[in-house]
Amino acid sequence: MAYRADDDYDYLFKVVLIGDSGVGKSNLLSRFTRNEFSLESKSTIGVEFATRSIHVEDKVVKAQIWDTAGQERYRAITSAYYRGAVGALVVYDVTRHVTFENVERWMRELRDHTDANIVMMLVGNKADLRHLRAVPTEDAKAFAERQNAFFMETSALEAMNVEDAFTEVLAQIYRVVSKKALDIGDDPAAPPRGHTINVGGKDDVSAVKKSACCSS
Amino acid sequence: MAEAAADSSNSAVDGGGSNVQNDYPTIDPTSFDVVLCGTGLPESVLAAACAAVGKTVLHVDPSPFYGSLYSSIPLSSLTSFLSPEASPPTSSAAAAASDSRTVVDLHRRSVYSDVETSGTVPEPARRFTVDMVGPRVLYCADEAVDLLLRSGGSHHVEFKSVEGGSLLYWEGCLYPVPDSRQAIFKDTTLKLKEKNILFRFFKLVQAHIAAASASSDETGQGDASTKIPEEDLDLPFVEFLKKQGLPPKMRAVVLYAIAMVDYDQDGADPCDKLTTTREGIQTIALYSSSIGRFANAEGAFIYPMYGHAELPQAFCRCAAVKGALYVLRMPVVALLMDEEKKHFLGARLASGQDILCQQLIIDASYKIPTLDVPFDGSDSWKVVRGVCIISKSVKQGSSNVLVIFPPKSLEEQQVAAVRLLQLSSNLAVCPPGMFISYLSTPCTDVSAGKQSIKKAIDTLFSPQASDGSEGHFETTNESTEDVKPTLIWSCLYVQEITQGTSGSLLSCPMPDEYLDYRNVLGSTKKLFASIYPDEEFLPKKSAPVYADDASDSAE
């Protein structure tokens, strides 16, 4: 990032955070994008999405990470929230087993509304609360393997594995996109940039849109 | 890829099973400034507007998806959406008058009737999405677009152009609508005399629009010589066009295809349906300023990808970002009043939970208890809507096209314009190779309205039964005859139209007969002003400032 203008990037990837209310999605987001953590646990308000750019191999990858705005609390996430997402972090709270039980429903919802190639990571947050653990690591790891998802335990409070979780998802998305580009000779995917009304070209129908900003 | 995109055409996430016995959540907190029920466009815009000025908002919907009467429905669910079973809401048998409260039951009603379906739904049915508001577009310069930009809703919606433009049906042929000076130049079907007349007319209108906006800027000091005189502005628009020497076909272009007038301006109808010059020029100004507003949009109109229910979702997301609470699968079943039924206290949810609030806003599918006067169906306005699946574009090489049938162009009894909007797979509303066409016409006489829609369908499409012997009709842009698209499946239905109502209980407007949302949004703004007269409606810069490590462009 020190070597490029901040808005110059090779890929823009939309990543969504999903999972039960109160598992720490917003703190994961703020820790990764602004290195901030808040102990206040009220429902997500005020956050649309946040971005951060990282390097993957020799490319600049800009992550556009969306938070639920609290709409998951009573199962009212819009289908538009999922549109164009190429990655997802499905988050549960290791101290509340019910949040892990609901992960299967979140993953089903995700698969119903996104591309089959979406990179999914199961994230067990609040791993710092060791004495309150209710979800054994091995159970979650085995579940993730069955779901063909990556897995990591994190602590947004202690900043443990947060960076790794996001960078791993972004690196895997990059691999999928690169492979796809090799397969079909297409441009990488990018979600809408959100600064103006996005009017697509006549025949461009893909939910994972081409980016006019990418450079080879 | 397209498969996943089409699969995502449902307008909301329905993660739950289809259990009849719902496991309702308990809502916390139990007191709000505003409770809204229904997630149509007016309710969603109101939720965003209330949340933007700091009100606490609870927004619920009985359905598992967003949209209410503004929904985008999978084709397989369309008939059940149009004719819902009359299942009374499962109101819990709580005490009727506890804590000095009186419970007034709230009931829903169907706003659709006269459903007729023909043909076979092509496979895969789940790849089709039907808009209940169709035919409907956004002008690029519409206030709806500005509201999306102001509120931040534009982050959540993508659009495509209606890049095929508009066609006018006239004397058995389809003609491209010359909607700008450049289009007049390029048009090959207009005679030179017609071009000159139209060009002069557009020049006159453009000069007036420029002088009028300069006049409003300079508080009354404008170039008066280029403005249209007041007496002309108050004339019926059709009379003004005659004064300008426009022949009948050109008048039809201006009135019905550019000014979007609905009703016959040459008939002997009562004059409340006559459009004034002022009104006509207002729409022409919007139309003109829409062309070229967005560099990558062709023509004046844009359409939301995946269907119109994306718009309410966008505004709901904005409200949620500002703190509004969202609950799906949650009907409101009753009003809470004080003992004497004089003051409104709140609402009872289907879960049995009572929510206190100062204001309740409902969508138009709820009956309003206090206004339960005998329903006089004879004088209510209705719109007949049609949905067709067709085999190819009505205009060769175009994805999305608007077709206008002026009054009396189909048959002598046609008293209102019929509009047809064809959409293609580039909007992710149908599979590639097929098109969805929406039609509508306003009416008081349902039978006559349906007749007009059927006539328009028969005019443009061939029935599927005569495979291989499809009819022909002339498209004047082509030198050879073109083959009509085949009608694969169609559905006609009637929707009643009511405006919003005020009072302690607000009811939002239904989708109307118009091509755009100006009227709906105008009513919505009035509702907001009636609740919060001192608050600004979706203030500029109410879009959330998102955390960004890069300094993207300020706009």
PDB file of C-alpha atoms in Angstrom, chain B residues 72-163:
ATOM      1  CA  SER B  72     -40.686  -9.432  -6.961  1.00  0.00           C
ATOM      2  CA  ILE B  73     -42.212 -12.899  -6.868  1.00  0.00           C
ATOM      3  CA  PRO B  74     -40.854 -16.177  -8.214  1.00  0.00           C
ATOM      4  CA  LEU B  75     -43.150 -17.145 -11.062  1.00  0.00           C
ATOM      5  CA  SER B  76     -44.128 -20.357  -9.301  1.00  0.00           C
ATOM      6  CA  SER B  77     -45.524 -18.329  -6.394  1.00  0.00           C
ATOM      7  CA  LEU B  78     -47.409 -15.764  -8.456  1.00  0.00           C
ATOM      8  CA  THR B  79     -50.860 -17.356  -8.375  1.00  0.00           C
ATOM      9  CA  SER B  80     -50.747 -17.891  -4.620  1.00  0.00           C
ATOM     10  CA  PHE B  81     -49.567 -14.297  -4.158  1.00  0.00           C
ATOM     11  CA  LEU B  82     -52.508 -13.042  -6.225  1.00  0.00           C
ATOM     12  CA  SER B  83     -55.062 -15.238  -4.453  1.00  0.00           C
ATOM     13  CA  PRO B  84     -53.914 -15.768  -0.890  1.00  0.00           C
ATOM     14  CA  GLU B  85     -55.920 -18.132   1.285  1.00  0.00           C
ATOM     15  CA  ALA B  86     -58.126 -16.198   3.657  1.00  0.00           C
ATOM     16  CA  SER B  87     -56.404 -17.489   6.750  1.00  0.00           C
ATOM     17  CA  PRO B  88     -57.334 -15.246   9.673  1.00  0.00           C
ATOM     18  CA  PRO B  89     -54.286 -14.130  11.638  1.00  0.00           C
ATOM     19  CA  THR B  90     -53.608 -16.374  14.594  1.00  0.00           C
ATOM     20  CA  SER B  91     -54.361 -13.839  17.250  1.00  0.00           C
ATOM     21  CA  SER B  92     -53.529 -15.222  20.644  1.00  0.00           C
ATOM     22  CA  ALA B  93     -56.458 -15.374  23.037  1.00  0.00           C
ATOM     23  CA  ALA B  94     -55.097 -12.742  25.354  1.00  0.00           C
ATOM     24  CA  ALA B  95     -57.388 -10.703  27.539  1.00  0.00           C
ATOM     25  CA  ALA B  96     -59.299  -8.276  25.382  1.00  0.00           C
ATOM     26  CA  ALA B  97     -59.161  -5.380  27.780  1.00  0.00           C
ATOM     27  CA  SER B  98     -56.140  -5.692  29.999  1.00  0.00           C
ATOM     28  CA  ASP B  99     -54.240  -2.750  31.455  1.00  0.00           C
ATOM     29  CA  SER B 100     -56.923  -0.295  30.352  1.00  0.00           C
ATOM     30  CA  ARG B 101     -56.432  -1.208  26.702  1.00  0.00           C
ATOM     31  CA  THR B 102     -58.908  -1.982  23.979  1.00  0.00           C
ATOM     32  CA  VAL B 103     -57.838  -4.310  21.215  1.00  0.00           C
ATOM     33  CA  VAL B 104     -59.094  -3.550  17.712  1.00  0.00           C
ATOM     34  CA  ASP B 105     -58.474  -6.415  15.318  1.00  0.00           C
ATOM     35  CA  LEU B 106     -56.635  -5.658  12.115  1.00  0.00           C
ATOM     36  CA  HIS B 107     -57.492  -7.682   9.024  1.00  0.00           C
ATOM     37  CA  ARG B 108     -55.879  -8.020   5.655  1.00  0.00           C
ATOM     38  CA  ARG B 109     -57.568  -8.131   2.295  1.00  0.00           C
ATOM     39  CA  SER B 110     -56.594  -9.092  -1.201  1.00  0.00           C
ATOM     40  CA  VAL B 111     -56.125  -6.178  -3.568  1.00  0.00           C
ATOM     41  CA  TYR B 112     -56.027  -8.461  -6.624  1.00  0.00           C
ATOM     42  CA  SER B 113     -58.914  -9.984  -8.533  1.00  0.00           C
ATOM     43  CA  ASP B 114     -59.991 -11.409 -11.890  1.00  0.00           C
ATOM     44  CA  VAL B 115     -56.867 -13.534 -12.289  1.00  0.00           C
ATOM     45  CA  GLU B 116     -56.627 -15.276 -15.681  1.00  0.00           C
ATOM     46  CA  THR B 117     -53.698 -17.475 -16.659  1.00  0.00           C
ATOM     47  CA  SER B 118     -53.040 -19.176 -19.960  1.00  0.00           C
ATOM     48  CA  GLY B 119     -50.232 -21.195 -21.469  1.00  0.00           C
ATOM     49  CA  THR B 120     -47.671 -23.353 -19.725  1.00  0.00           C
ATOM     50  CA  VAL B 121     -44.954 -22.031 -17.481  1.00  0.00           C
ATOM     51  CA  PRO B 122     -41.665 -22.847 -19.192  1.00  0.00           C
ATOM     52  CA  GLU B 123     -38.922 -24.611 -17.281  1.00  0.00           C
ATOM     53  CA  PRO B 124     -37.053 -23.756 -15.216  1.00  0.00           C
ATOM     54  CA  ALA B 125     -39.860 -21.861 -13.481  1.00  0.00           C
ATOM     55  CA  ARG B 126     -37.593 -20.720 -10.679  1.00  0.00           C
ATOM     56  CA  ARG B 127     -35.557 -18.674 -13.138  1.00  0.00           C
ATOM     57  CA  PHE B 128     -38.430 -16.218 -13.625  1.00  0.00           C
ATOM     58  CA  THR B 129     -39.136 -13.297 -11.331  1.00  0.00           C
ATOM     59  CA  VAL B 130     -42.351 -11.311 -11.644  1.00  0.00           C
ATOM     60  CA  ASP B 131     -42.682  -7.713 -10.489  1.00  0.00           C
ATOM     61  CA  MET B 132     -46.049  -6.848  -8.987  1.00  0.00           C
ATOM     62  CA  VAL B 133     -45.622  -3.155  -9.870  1.00  0.00           C
ATOM     63  CA  GLY B 134     -44.966  -3.638 -13.563  1.00  0.00           C
ATOM     64  CA  PRO B 135     -44.614  -2.050 -16.028  1.00  0.00           C
ATOM     65  CA  ARG B 136     -42.482   0.352 -14.016  1.00  0.00           C
ATOM     66  CA  VAL B 137     -39.182   2.121 -14.611  1.00  0.00           C
ATOM     67  CA  LEU B 138     -37.078   4.819 -13.033  1.00  0.00           C
ATOM     68  CA  TYR B 139     -36.248   7.915 -15.000  1.00  0.00           C
ATOM     69  CA  CYS B 140     -32.513   8.513 -14.652  1.00  0.00           C
ATOM     70  CA  ALA B 141     -33.283  11.984 -13.292  1.00  0.00           C
ATOM     71  CA  ASP B 142     -36.164  10.804 -11.122  1.00  0.00           C
ATOM     72  CA  GLU B 143     -36.370  11.779  -7.470  1.00  0.00           C
ATOM     73  CA  ALA B 144     -36.309   8.074  -6.642  1.00  0.00           C
ATOM     74  CA  VAL B 145     -32.755   7.988  -7.945  1.00  0.00           C
ATOM     75  CA  ASP B 146     -31.828  11.034  -5.880  1.00  0.00           C
ATOM     76  CA  LEU B 147     -33.383   9.449  -2.788  1.00  0.00           C
ATOM     77  CA  LEU B 148     -31.298   6.345  -3.382  1.00  0.00           C
ATOM     78  CA  LEU B 149     -28.173   8.459  -3.636  1.00  0.00           C
ATOM     79  CA  ARG B 150     -29.004  10.597  -0.593  1.00  0.00           C
ATOM     80  CA  SER B 151     -29.938   7.696   1.641  1.00  0.00           C
ATOM     81  CA  GLY B 152     -27.130   5.392   0.578  1.00  0.00           C
ATOM     82  CA  GLY B 153     -29.585   2.948  -0.937  1.00  0.00           C
ATOM     83  CA  SER B 154     -27.664   3.128  -4.182  1.00  0.00           C
ATOM     84  CA  HIS B 155     -25.031   0.892  -2.587  1.00  0.00           C
ATOM     85  CA  HIS B 156     -27.497  -1.957  -2.752  1.00  0.00           C
ATOM     86  CA  VAL B 157     -29.101  -1.726  -6.183  1.00  0.00           C
ATOM     87  CA  GLU B 158     -27.790  -2.205  -9.673  1.00  0.00           C
ATOM     88  CA  PHE B 159     -29.575  -1.027 -12.787  1.00  0.00           C
ATOM     89  CA  LYS B 160     -29.737  -1.740 -16.472  1.00  0.00           C
ATOM     90  CA  SER B 161     -30.872   0.604 -19.199  1.00  0.00           C
ATOM     91  CA  VAL B 162     -34.079   0.281 -21.094  1.00  0.00           C
ATOM     92  CA  GLU B 163     -31.654   0.553 -23.952  1.00  0.00           C
TER      93      GLU B 163
END
